[in-house]
Amino acid sequence: MQKPDTDKLFLKLATTTLIFLYLVIIAGSVVRATGSGMGCPDWPKCFGYYIPPTDPSQVEFHAEVPYKKGMMIIADDTLWRARKDFASGKKFDSSNWEKFPDYNSTKFFVVQTWTEYINRLLGAFSGLFTFLLFIVSVFRWRKDKLSIFLLLIGIMVLAFIGWMGKVVVNSNLTPLMITFHMLSALVMIALVIAARARVCMHTRQLQKISLGKAEKILLVFVLLATLDQVIFGTQVRQQIDVINGNMSGLSRETWITQLNGIYTYHKIMAVVVAITNIILFIMLWKKKPGLQNKLLISSLLLIVLAEYGAGVVMHNFSIPAFVQPVHLVLAMLLFGIQFALFMRSWKNSKI
């Protein structure tokens, strides 16, 4: 019986894992843009169900109906959670229920609930594929022990993200928790890209990029600058969320004027990031890279231009809600491409 090609399997799983990680980021950004972060008030269940409700009647009180511990209903403009398994009487009895803390909404919105649920589901799949990737890396331990270590860290990061997801929900979307959640996703992307690059090096499928000192410094700078933009962009987004709440979603054209100095810094750094990435593109293109690297370098230019363009659109057109997730996802894609180029610049293929 022929042994399975663990290298090919690893590369396929790594690509799939990266796709799901980015899908999680897309879903998460849609969750924030649509205000669906508390679409599921509890975690890991949603209104006490593994499969969320699809109709408001499912979260209403019903007489003489069995309820299980943890199930939720909205009654008297309050969200209640069942204290234990019981059968309801003819009237609502608050002794069987406990008020669910830090939940402001008194209505059930099916779109918001399922948007958040899909986000969680994609997160679960990304965790599953990361675990499978780790298992395959164990079977490759004779070839590459460092990948095992990288993916073990990845699993711990995913566990942290899962725990952080619970903290974010329990804290009713505290801004600092959301920022940590986003940074954890960036770390996860970097770990998977690094592990994938190592296998590509081993199988000689990775086209190396020979960089001089100035080019390496610039590449590291754009990586750190993009990371900086994600962090401060998240801070700006948190301000927008507060303004949105204060303005009840009205007068969007005034939101930009209400932002503080963090937004000014974010705008200045956006110009710096765009210019330095364009310079990096020119420097790398002059090296006449192979087709594989040409595609990567071209993507660098296209995404940084699209990212800057999305920022301009938000600034000049009252922060359209649909552009917000696009802006974030492009930033995360830019980081991934920069890190992939960083991995290809190492002289030592064993590193």
C-alpha positions as YAML, in Angstrom:
chain: A
units: angstrom
residues:
- id: 1
  name: MET
  ca: [0.00, 0.00, 0.00]
- id: 2
  name: GLN
  ca: [1.40, 3.38, -1.04]
- id: 3
  name: LYS
  ca: [2.05, 5.85, 1.76]
- id: 4
  name: PRO
  ca: [0.09, 9.11, 1.55]
- id: 5
  name: ASP
  ca: [2.07, 12.15, 0.41]
- id: 6
  name: THR
  ca: [2.04, 14.15, 3.64]
- id: 7
  name: ASP
  ca: [3.68, 17.17, 1.97]
- id: 8
  name: LYS
  ca: [0.89, 17.54, -0.60]
- id: 9
  name: LEU
  ca: [-1.77, 16.93, 2.05]
- id: 10
  name: PHE
  ca: [-0.16, 19.50, 4.34]
- id: 11
  name: LEU
  ca: [-0.09, 22.16, 1.60]
- id: 12
  name: LYS
  ca: [-3.74, 21.55, 0.68]
- id: 13
  name: LEU
  ca: [-4.81, 21.73, 4.31]
- id: 14
  name: ALA
  ca: [-2.71, 24.85, 4.91]
- id: 15
  name: THR
  ca: [-4.35, 26.60, 1.95]
- id: 16
  name: THR
  ca: [-7.81, 25.55, 3.15]
- id: 17
  name: THR
  ca: [-7.01, 26.73, 6.68]
- id: 18
  name: LEU
  ca: [-5.90, 30.14, 5.40]
- id: 19
  name: ILE
  ca: [-9.10, 30.45, 3.36]
- id: 20
  name: PHE
  ca: [-11.21, 29.73, 6.43]
- id: 21
  name: LEU
  ca: [-9.18, 32.14, 8.57]
- id: 22
  name: TYR
  ca: [-9.88, 34.92, 6.08]
- id: 23
  name: LEU
  ca: [-13.54, 33.89, 5.86]
- id: 24
  name: VAL
  ca: [-13.72, 34.26, 9.64]
- id: 25
  name: ILE
  ca: [-12.23, 37.76, 9.34]
- id: 26
  name: ILE
  ca: [-14.75, 38.66, 6.62]
- id: 27
  name: ALA
  ca: [-17.62, 37.30, 8.70]
- id: 28
  name: GLY
  ca: [-16.35, 39.07, 11.81]
- id: 29
  name: SER
  ca: [-16.12, 42.39, 9.98]
- id: 30
  name: VAL
  ca: [-19.65, 41.93, 8.61]
- id: 31
  name: VAL
  ca: [-20.80, 41.20, 12.16]
- id: 32
  name: ARG
  ca: [-19.40, 44.55, 13.31]
- id: 33
  name: ALA
  ca: [-20.67, 46.48, 10.28]
- id: 34
  name: THR
  ca: [-24.21, 45.15, 10.81]
- id: 35
  name: GLY
  ca: [-24.13, 45.49, 14.59]
- id: 36
  name: SER
  ca: [-24.63, 41.74, 14.99]
- id: 37
  name: GLY
  ca: [-22.00, 41.22, 17.69]
- id: 38
  name: MET
  ca: [-24.65, 40.44, 20.29]
- id: 39
  name: GLY
  ca: [-26.87, 38.56, 17.84]
- id: 40
  name: CYS
  ca: [-26.07, 35.57, 20.03]
- id: 41
  name: PRO
  ca: [-26.03, 36.85, 23.62]
- id: 42
  name: ASP
  ca: [-24.49, 33.67, 25.07]
- id: 43
  name: TRP
  ca: [-21.53, 31.49, 24.11]
- id: 44
  name: PRO
  ca: [-20.96, 28.84, 22.77]
- id: 45
  name: LYS
  ca: [-24.72, 28.36, 22.33]
- id: 46
  name: CYS
  ca: [-27.03, 30.97, 20.84]
- id: 47
  name: PHE
  ca: [-30.11, 31.84, 22.92]
- id: 48
  name: GLY
  ca: [-29.45, 28.50, 24.62]
- id: 49
  name: TYR
  ca: [-29.62, 26.53, 21.33]
- id: 50
  name: TYR
  ca: [-26.89, 24.83, 19.32]
- id: 51
  name: ILE
  ca: [-28.86, 25.80, 16.19]
- id: 52
  name: PRO
  ca: [-30.10, 29.37, 16.62]
- id: 53
  name: PRO
  ca: [-33.79, 30.36, 16.48]
- id: 54
  name: THR
  ca: [-35.16, 31.31, 13.09]
- id: 55
  name: ASP
  ca: [-38.39, 32.94, 14.25]
- id: 56
  name: PRO
  ca: [-39.20, 35.45, 17.03]
- id: 57
  name: SER
  ca: [-41.79, 33.04, 18.45]
- id: 58
  name: GLN
  ca: [-38.93, 30.75, 19.51]
- id: 59
  name: VAL
  ca: [-37.72, 33.33, 22.01]
- id: 60
  name: GLU
  ca: [-41.16, 34.22, 23.34]
- id: 61
  name: PHE
  ca: [-42.75, 32.77, 26.49]
- id: 62
  name: HIS
  ca: [-45.15, 29.89, 25.88]
- id: 63
  name: ALA
  ca: [-47.42, 28.38, 28.50]
- id: 64
  name: GLU
  ca: [-47.12, 24.70, 29.46]
- id: 65
  name: VAL
  ca: [-43.99, 24.13, 27.41]
- id: 66
  name: PRO
  ca: [-40.83, 22.29, 28.59]
- id: 67
  name: TYR
  ca: [-37.73, 24.49, 28.82]
- id: 68
  name: LYS
  ca: [-34.16, 23.30, 29.27]
- id: 69
  name: LYS
  ca: [-31.56, 25.02, 31.41]
- id: 70
  name: GLY
  ca: [-29.90, 27.88, 29.51]
- id: 71
  name: MET
  ca: [-32.73, 28.49, 27.04]
- id: 72
  name: MET
  ca: [-33.57, 32.16, 26.61]
- id: 73
  name: ILE
  ca: [-36.70, 34.16, 26.07]
- id: 74
  name: ILE
  ca: [-37.56, 37.84, 25.82]
- id: 75
  name: ALA
  ca: [-40.38, 38.84, 28.17]
- id: 76
  name: ASP
  ca: [-41.35, 42.18, 29.72]
- id: 77
  name: ASP
  ca: [-38.65, 43.88, 27.63]
- id: 78
  name: THR
  ca: [-36.00, 41.73, 29.33]
- id: 79
  name: LEU
  ca: [-33.86, 38.80, 28.25]
- id: 80
  name: TRP
  ca: [-34.32, 35.83, 30.58]
- id: 81
  name: ARG
  ca: [-32.36, 32.58, 30.85]
- id: 82
  name: ALA
  ca: [-33.82, 29.37, 32.29]
- id: 83
  name: ARG
  ca: [-32.23, 28.48, 35.64]
- id: 84
  name: LYS
  ca: [-32.98, 24.75, 35.26]
- id: 85
  name: ASP
  ca: [-35.03, 22.23, 33.28]
- id: 86
  name: PHE
  ca: [-38.71, 22.85, 33.94]
- id: 87
  name: ALA
  ca: [-42.17, 22.96, 32.37]
- id: 88
  name: SER
  ca: [-43.78, 26.39, 32.28]
- id: 89
  name: GLY
  ca: [-47.14, 27.10, 33.84]
- id: 90
  name: LYS
  ca: [-49.97, 29.11, 32.40]
- id: 91
  name: LYS
  ca: [-48.27, 32.39, 33.36]
- id: 92
  name: PHE
  ca: [-44.70, 33.60, 33.28]
- id: 93
  name: ASP
  ca: [-42.98, 32.87, 36.60]
- id: 94
  name: SER
  ca: [-39.72, 34.82, 37.04]
- id: 95
  name: SER
  ca: [-38.54, 32.39, 39.74]
- id: 96
  name: ASN
  ca: [-37.76, 29.89, 36.97]
- id: 97
  name: TRP
  ca: [-35.64, 32.43, 35.15]
- id: 98
  name: GLU
  ca: [-32.69, 34.75, 35.68]
- id: 99
  name: LYS
  ca: [-32.14, 38.08, 33.99]
- id: 100
  name: PHE
  ca: [-29.33, 37.86, 31.45]
- id: 101
  name: PRO
  ca: [-26.75, 40.57, 32.27]
- id: 102
  name: ASP
  ca: [-25.46, 43.29, 29.94]
- id: 103
  name: TYR
  ca: [-27.94, 42.71, 27.14]
- id: 104
  name: ASN
  ca: [-29.52, 45.90, 25.88]
- id: 105
  name: SER
  ca: [-31.75, 44.68, 23.05]
- id: 106
  name: THR
  ca: [-35.34, 43.68, 23.80]
- id: 107
  name: LYS
  ca: [-36.06, 42.31, 20.35]
- id: 108
  name: PHE
  ca: [-34.96, 39.29, 18.36]
- id: 109
  name: PHE
  ca: [-33.41, 39.98, 14.94]
- id: 110
  name: VAL
  ca: [-32.97, 36.77, 12.95]
- id: 111
  name: VAL
  ca: [-30.47, 38.29, 10.48]
- id: 112
  name: GLN
  ca: [-28.17, 39.53, 13.24]
- id: 113
  name: THR
  ca: [-28.40, 36.24, 15.11]
- id: 114
  name: TRP
  ca: [-27.54, 34.13, 12.08]
- id: 115
  name: THR
  ca: [-24.78, 36.52, 10.98]
- id: 116
  name: GLU
  ca: [-23.07, 36.02, 14.34]
- id: 117
  name: TYR
  ca: [-23.78, 32.28, 14.26]
- id: 118
  name: ILE
  ca: [-22.17, 31.88, 10.80]
- id: 119
  name: ASN
  ca: [-19.16, 33.80, 12.11]
- id: 120
  name: ARG
  ca: [-18.85, 31.30, 14.96]
- id: 121
  name: LEU
  ca: [-19.37, 28.36, 12.62]
- id: 122
  name: LEU
  ca: [-16.56, 29.52, 10.32]
- id: 123
  name: GLY
  ca: [-14.36, 29.95, 13.37]
- id: 124
  name: ALA
  ca: [-15.06, 26.35, 14.37]
- id: 125
  name: PHE
  ca: [-14.10, 25.12, 10.88]
- id: 126
  name: SER
  ca: [-10.88, 27.14, 10.91]
- id: 127
  name: GLY
  ca: [-10.05, 25.51, 14.26]
- id: 128
  name: LEU
  ca: [-10.80, 22.05, 12.88]
- id: 129
  name: PHE
  ca: [-8.55, 22.53, 9.85]
- id: 130
  name: THR
  ca: [-5.76, 23.96, 12.01]
- id: 131
  name: PHE
  ca: [-5.94, 20.88, 14.22]
- id: 132
  name: LEU
  ca: [-5.85, 18.57, 11.17]
- id: 133
  name: LEU
  ca: [-2.87, 20.55, 9.89]
- id: 134
  name: PHE
  ca: [-1.11, 19.98, 13.20]
- id: 135
  name: ILE
  ca: [-1.82, 16.23, 13.03]
- id: 136
  name: VAL
  ca: [-0.34, 16.02, 9.52]
- id: 137
  name: SER
  ca: [2.71, 18.00, 10.67]
- id: 138
  name: VAL
  ca: [3.29, 15.38, 13.39]
- id: 139
  name: PHE
  ca: [3.54, 12.70, 10.69]
- id: 140
  name: ARG
  ca: [6.18, 14.89, 9.00]
- id: 141
  name: TRP
  ca: [8.27, 15.35, 12.13]
- id: 142
  name: ARG
  ca: [11.38, 13.73, 10.61]
- id: 143
  name: LYS
  ca: [11.33, 16.34, 7.83]
- id: 144
  name: ASP
  ca: [10.39, 19.43, 9.82]
- id: 145
  name: LYS
  ca: [10.00, 19.69, 13.58]
- id: 146
  name: LEU
  ca: [9.61, 23.47, 13.66]
- id: 147
  name: SER
  ca: [6.29, 23.34, 11.77]
- id: 148
  name: ILE
  ca: [4.91, 21.15, 14.56]
- id: 149
  name: PHE
  ca: [5.93, 23.79, 17.08]
- id: 150
  name: LEU
  ca: [4.44, 26.61, 14.99]
- id: 151
  name: LEU
  ca: [1.11, 24.84, 14.63]
- id: 152
  name: LEU
  ca: [1.06, 23.88, 18.31]
- id: 153
  name: ILE
  ca: [1.32, 27.59, 19.04]
- id: 154
  name: GLY
  ca: [-1.44, 28.07, 16.44]
- id: 155
  name: ILE
  ca: [-3.75, 25.70, 18.31]
- id: 156
  name: MET
  ca: [-3.05, 27.58, 21.56]
- id: 157
  name: VAL
  ca: [-3.78, 30.87, 19.78]
- id: 158
  name: LEU
  ca: [-7.06, 29.43, 18.46]
- id: 159
  name: ALA
  ca: [-7.96, 28.30, 21.97]
- id: 160
  name: PHE
  ca: [-7.19, 31.84, 23.11]
- id: 161
  name: ILE
  ca: [-9.36, 33.26, 20.29]
- id: 162
  name: GLY
  ca: [-12.20, 30.93, 21.33]
- id: 163
  name: TRP
  ca: [-11.85, 32.02, 24.95]
- id: 164
  name: MET
  ca: [-11.56, 35.64, 23.83]
- id: 165
  name: GLY
  ca: [-14.78, 35.21, 21.83]
- id: 166
  name: LYS
  ca: [-16.53, 34.21, 25.05]
- id: 167
  name: VAL
  ca: [-14.95, 37.18, 26.86]
- id: 168
  name: VAL
  ca: [-16.04, 39.55, 24.06]
- id: 169
  name: VAL
  ca: [-19.63, 38.32, 24.32]
- id: 170
  name: ASN
  ca: [-19.65, 38.32, 28.12]
- id: 171
  name: SER
  ca: [-18.14, 41.82, 28.20]
- id: 172
  name: ASN
  ca: [-20.80, 43.01, 25.73]
- id: 173
  name: LEU
  ca: [-18.16, 43.76, 23.08]
- id: 174
  name: THR
  ca: [-15.66, 45.72, 25.17]
- id: 175
  name: PRO
  ca: [-13.42, 47.61, 22.67]
- id: 176
  name: LEU
  ca: [-10.08, 46.37, 24.08]
- id: 177
  name: MET
  ca: [-11.25, 42.76, 23.84]
- id: 178
  name: ILE
  ca: [-12.20, 43.23, 20.18]
- id: 179
  name: THR
  ca: [-8.70, 44.58, 19.42]
- id: 180
  name: PHE
  ca: [-7.05, 41.57, 21.08]
- id: 181
  name: HIS
  ca: [-9.37, 39.31, 19.11]
- id: 182
  name: MET
  ca: [-8.23, 40.92, 15.84]
- id: 183
  name: LEU
  ca: [-4.52, 40.73, 16.70]
- id: 184
  name: SER
  ca: [-4.91, 37.04, 17.57]
- id: 185
  name: ALA
  ca: [-6.29, 36.42, 14.08]
- id: 186
  name: LEU
  ca: [-3.22, 38.14, 12.56]
- id: 187
  name: VAL
  ca: [-0.89, 35.95, 14.60]
- id: 188
  name: MET
  ca: [-2.80, 32.87, 13.42]
- id: 189
  name: ILE
  ca: [-2.45, 33.89, 9.78]
- id: 190
  name: ALA
  ca: [1.29, 34.46, 10.21]
- id: 191
  name: LEU
  ca: [1.79, 31.05, 11.83]
- id: 192
  name: VAL
  ca: [-0.02, 29.14, 9.08]
- id: 193
  name: ILE
  ca: [1.79, 31.08, 6.33]
- id: 194
  name: ALA
  ca: [5.13, 30.37, 8.02]
- id: 195
  name: ALA
  ca: [4.40, 26.64, 8.34]
- id: 196
  name: ARG
  ca: [3.19, 26.45, 4.74]
- id: 197
  name: ALA
  ca: [6.27, 28.30, 3.47]
- id: 198
  name: ARG
  ca: [8.55, 25.82, 5.24]
- id: 199
  name: VAL
  ca: [6.90, 22.86, 3.51]
- id: 200
  name: CYS
  ca: [7.09, 24.67, 0.17]
- id: 201
  name: MET
  ca: [10.80, 25.20, 0.79]
- id: 202
  name: HIS
  ca: [11.26, 21.51, 1.56]
- id: 203
  name: THR
  ca: [9.43, 20.45, -1.61]
- id: 204
  name: ARG
  ca: [11.22, 23.13, -3.65]
- id: 205
  name: GLN
  ca: [7.90, 24.74, -4.62]
- id: 206
  name: LEU
  ca: [8.82, 28.11, -3.14]
- id: 207
  name: GLN
  ca: [10.52, 30.71, -5.31]
- id: 208
  name: LYS
  ca: [12.99, 32.58, -3.13]
- id: 209
  name: ILE
  ca: [13.43, 36.35, -3.27]
- id: 210
  name: SER
  ca: [16.95, 37.70, -2.81]
- id: 211
  name: LEU
  ca: [16.77, 41.04, -1.00]
- id: 212
  name: GLY
  ca: [19.42, 43.58, -0.15]
- id: 213
  name: LYS
  ca: [19.67, 45.23, 3.28]
- id: 214
  name: ALA
  ca: [17.58, 48.27, 2.30]
- id: 215
  name: GLU
  ca: [14.86, 46.07, 0.80]
- id: 216
  name: LYS
  ca: [14.72, 43.87, 3.90]
- id: 217
  name: ILE
  ca: [14.43, 46.92, 6.16]
- id: 218
  name: LEU
  ca: [11.63, 48.30, 3.98]
- id: 219
  name: LEU
  ca: [9.80, 44.97, 3.98]
- id: 220
  name: VAL
  ca: [9.95, 44.77, 7.78]
- id: 221
  name: PHE
  ca: [8.81, 48.39, 7.99]
- id: 222
  name: VAL
  ca: [5.73, 47.85, 5.80]
- id: 223
  name: LEU
  ca: [4.84, 44.76, 7.84]
- id: 224
  name: LEU
  ca: [4.99, 46.70, 11.10]
- id: 225
  name: ALA
  ca: [3.22, 49.70, 9.55]
- id: 226
  name: THR
  ca: [0.35, 47.50, 8.35]
- id: 227
  name: LEU
  ca: [0.10, 45.96, 11.81]
- id: 228
  name: ASP
  ca: [0.05, 49.47, 13.26]
- id: 229
  name: GLN
  ca: [-2.76, 50.43, 10.88]
- id: 230
  name: VAL
  ca: [-4.84, 47.43, 11.89]
- id: 231
  name: ILE
  ca: [-4.45, 48.31, 15.58]
- id: 232
  name: PHE
  ca: [-5.26, 52.00, 15.19]
- id: 233
  name: GLY
  ca: [-7.91, 51.28, 12.56]
- id: 234
  name: THR
  ca: [-9.63, 49.11, 15.15]
- id: 235
  name: GLN
  ca: [-9.47, 52.01, 17.60]
- id: 236
  name: VAL
  ca: [-11.05, 54.32, 14.99]
- id: 237
  name: ARG
  ca: [-13.72, 51.73, 14.35]
- id: 238
  name: GLN
  ca: [-14.52, 51.58, 18.05]
- id: 239
  name: GLN
  ca: [-15.01, 55.35, 18.07]
- id: 240
  name: ILE
  ca: [-17.34, 55.07, 15.09]
- id: 241
  name: ASP
  ca: [-19.37, 52.42, 16.91]
- id: 242
  name: VAL
  ca: [-19.76, 54.76, 19.89]
- id: 243
  name: ILE
  ca: [-20.74, 57.68, 17.64]
- id: 244
  name: ASN
  ca: [-23.18, 55.43, 15.79]
- id: 245
  name: GLY
  ca: [-24.83, 54.51, 19.08]
- id: 246
  name: ASN
  ca: [-24.96, 58.11, 20.27]
- id: 247
  name: MET
  ca: [-26.41, 59.31, 16.96]
- id: 248
  name: SER
  ca: [-28.83, 56.36, 16.64]
- id: 249
  name: GLY
  ca: [-27.36, 55.68, 13.19]
- id: 250
  name: LEU
  ca: [-28.36, 59.13, 11.90]
- id: 251
  name: SER
  ca: [-26.34, 62.01, 10.38]
- id: 252
  name: ARG
  ca: [-23.51, 59.78, 9.13]
- id: 253
  name: GLU
  ca: [-22.00, 62.75, 7.30]
- id: 254
  name: THR
  ca: [-21.00, 64.25, 10.68]
- id: 255
  name: TRP
  ca: [-19.32, 61.15, 12.12]
- id: 256
  name: ILE
  ca: [-15.88, 61.84, 10.64]
- id: 257
  name: THR
  ca: [-15.77, 65.30, 12.25]
- id: 258
  name: GLN
  ca: [-16.38, 63.73, 15.67]
- id: 259
  name: LEU
  ca: [-13.31, 61.48, 15.55]
- id: 260
  name: ASN
  ca: [-10.27, 62.45, 17.63]
- id: 261
  name: GLY
  ca: [-6.52, 62.53, 16.94]
- id: 262
  name: ILE
  ca: [-6.28, 58.76, 16.51]
- id: 263
  name: TYR
  ca: [-8.09, 59.15, 13.19]
- id: 264
  name: THR
  ca: [-5.69, 61.89, 12.09]
- id: 265
  name: TYR
  ca: [-2.75, 59.59, 12.86]
- id: 266
  name: HIS
  ca: [-4.50, 56.74, 11.02]
- id: 267
  name: LYS
  ca: [-4.92, 58.93, 7.90]
- id: 268
  name: ILE
  ca: [-1.26, 60.02, 7.93]
- id: 269
  name: MET
  ca: [-0.06, 56.44, 8.34]
- id: 270
  name: ALA
  ca: [-2.36, 55.34, 5.50]
- id: 271
  name: VAL
  ca: [-0.39, 57.60, 3.15]
- id: 272
  name: VAL
  ca: [2.91, 56.28, 4.54]
- id: 273
  name: VAL
  ca: [1.78, 52.67, 4.11]
- id: 274
  name: ALA
  ca: [0.62, 53.29, 0.53]
- id: 275
  name: ILE
  ca: [3.85, 55.05, -0.51]
- id: 276
  name: THR
  ca: [6.22, 52.57, 1.13]
- id: 277
  name: ASN
  ca: [4.38, 49.59, -0.35]
- id: 278
  name: ILE
  ca: [4.52, 51.15, -3.82]
- id: 279
  name: ILE
  ca: [8.28, 51.71, -3.37]
- id: 280
  name: LEU
  ca: [8.65, 48.09, -2.22]
- id: 281
  name: PHE
  ca: [6.70, 46.93, -5.27]
- id: 282
  name: ILE
  ca: [9.03, 48.86, -7.62]
- id: 283
  name: MET
  ca: [12.15, 47.50, -5.90]
- id: 284
  name: LEU
  ca: [10.92, 43.91, -6.04]
- id: 285
  name: TRP
  ca: [9.66, 44.17, -9.62]
- id: 286
  name: LYS
  ca: [13.07, 45.36, -10.81]
- id: 287
  name: LYS
  ca: [14.51, 42.05, -9.66]
- id: 288
  name: LYS
  ca: [12.59, 40.32, -12.49]
- id: 289
  name: PRO
  ca: [10.96, 37.70, -10.22]
- id: 290
  name: GLY
  ca: [9.51, 34.41, -11.41]
- id: 291
  name: LEU
  ca: [5.83, 34.01, -12.21]
- id: 292
  name: GLN
  ca: [4.92, 32.86, -8.69]
- id: 293
  name: ASN
  ca: [6.50, 35.92, -7.09]
- id: 294
  name: LYS
  ca: [5.21, 38.24, -9.81]
- id: 295
  name: LEU
  ca: [1.67, 37.31, -8.85]
- id: 296
  name: LEU
  ca: [2.45, 37.91, -5.17]
- id: 297
  name: ILE
  ca: [4.16, 41.25, -5.81]
- id: 298
  name: SER
  ca: [1.37, 42.39, -8.16]
- id: 299
  name: SER
  ca: [-1.18, 41.49, -5.49]
- id: 300
  name: LEU
  ca: [0.77, 43.64, -3.03]
- id: 301
  name: LEU
  ca: [0.34, 46.69, -5.26]
- id: 302
  name: LEU
  ca: [-3.31, 46.06, -6.15]
- id: 303
  name: ILE
  ca: [-4.39, 45.44, -2.56]
- id: 304
  name: VAL
  ca: [-2.58, 48.43, -1.08]
- id: 305
  name: LEU
  ca: [-4.19, 50.68, -3.72]
- id: 306
  name: ALA
  ca: [-7.62, 49.14, -3.10]
- id: 307
  name: GLU
  ca: [-7.11, 49.48, 0.66]
- id: 308
  name: TYR
  ca: [-6.21, 53.16, 0.36]
- id: 309
  name: GLY
  ca: [-9.12, 53.70, -2.03]
- id: 310
  name: ALA
  ca: [-11.55, 52.13, 0.44]
- id: 311
  name: GLY
  ca: [-10.28, 54.52, 3.12]
- id: 312
  name: VAL
  ca: [-10.81, 57.50, 0.79]
- id: 313
  name: VAL
  ca: [-14.35, 56.34, 0.05]
- id: 314
  name: MET
  ca: [-15.17, 56.07, 3.75]
- id: 315
  name: HIS
  ca: [-13.72, 59.51, 4.46]
- id: 316
  name: ASN
  ca: [-15.53, 61.28, 1.63]
- id: 317
  name: PHE
  ca: [-18.83, 59.40, 1.48]
- id: 318
  name: SER
  ca: [-20.02, 59.27, 5.11]
- id: 319
  name: ILE
  ca: [-18.46, 55.91, 6.02]
- id: 320
  name: PRO
  ca: [-20.67, 53.54, 3.97]
- id: 321
  name: ALA
  ca: [-21.37, 50.46, 6.09]
- id: 322
  name: PHE
  ca: [-20.57, 48.01, 3.26]
- id: 323
  name: VAL
  ca: [-17.06, 49.50, 2.78]
- id: 324
  name: GLN
  ca: [-16.03, 48.98, 6.42]
- id: 325
  name: PRO
  ca: [-15.59, 45.19, 6.21]
- id: 326
  name: VAL
  ca: [-13.89, 45.55, 2.81]
- id: 327
  name: HIS
  ca: [-11.38, 47.99, 4.32]
- id: 328
  name: LEU
  ca: [-10.52, 45.62, 7.16]
- id: 329
  name: VAL
  ca: [-10.26, 42.48, 5.03]
- id: 330
  name: LEU
  ca: [-7.97, 44.23, 2.54]
- id: 331
  name: ALA
  ca: [-5.68, 45.23, 5.42]
- id: 332
  name: MET
  ca: [-5.52, 41.63, 6.63]
- id: 333
  name: LEU
  ca: [-4.83, 40.40, 3.08]
- id: 334
  name: LEU
  ca: [-2.06, 42.98, 2.75]
- id: 335
  name: PHE
  ca: [-0.48, 41.73, 5.97]
- id: 336
  name: GLY
  ca: [-0.66, 38.13, 4.71]
- id: 337
  name: ILE
  ca: [1.04, 38.99, 1.40]
- id: 338
  name: GLN
  ca: [3.76, 41.01, 3.14]
- id: 339
  name: PHE
  ca: [4.44, 38.16, 5.55]
- id: 340
  name: ALA
  ca: [4.55, 35.66, 2.67]
- id: 341
  name: LEU
  ca: [7.17, 37.85, 0.97]
- id: 342
  name: PHE
  ca: [9.04, 38.05, 4.27]
- id: 343
  name: MET
  ca: [9.18, 34.23, 4.47]
- id: 344
  name: ARG
  ca: [10.45, 34.04, 0.89]
- id: 345
  name: SER
  ca: [13.30, 36.45, 1.63]
- id: 346
  name: TRP
  ca: [15.14, 34.15, 4.06]
- id: 347
  name: LYS
  ca: [18.46, 32.95, 2.70]
- id: 348
  name: ASN
  ca: [18.51, 29.83, 4.85]
- id: 349
  name: SER
  ca: [15.80, 27.46, 3.65]
- id: 350
  name: LYS
  ca: [15.89, 25.63, 7.02]
- id: 351
  name: ILE
  ca: [14.91, 28.66, 9.07]
...
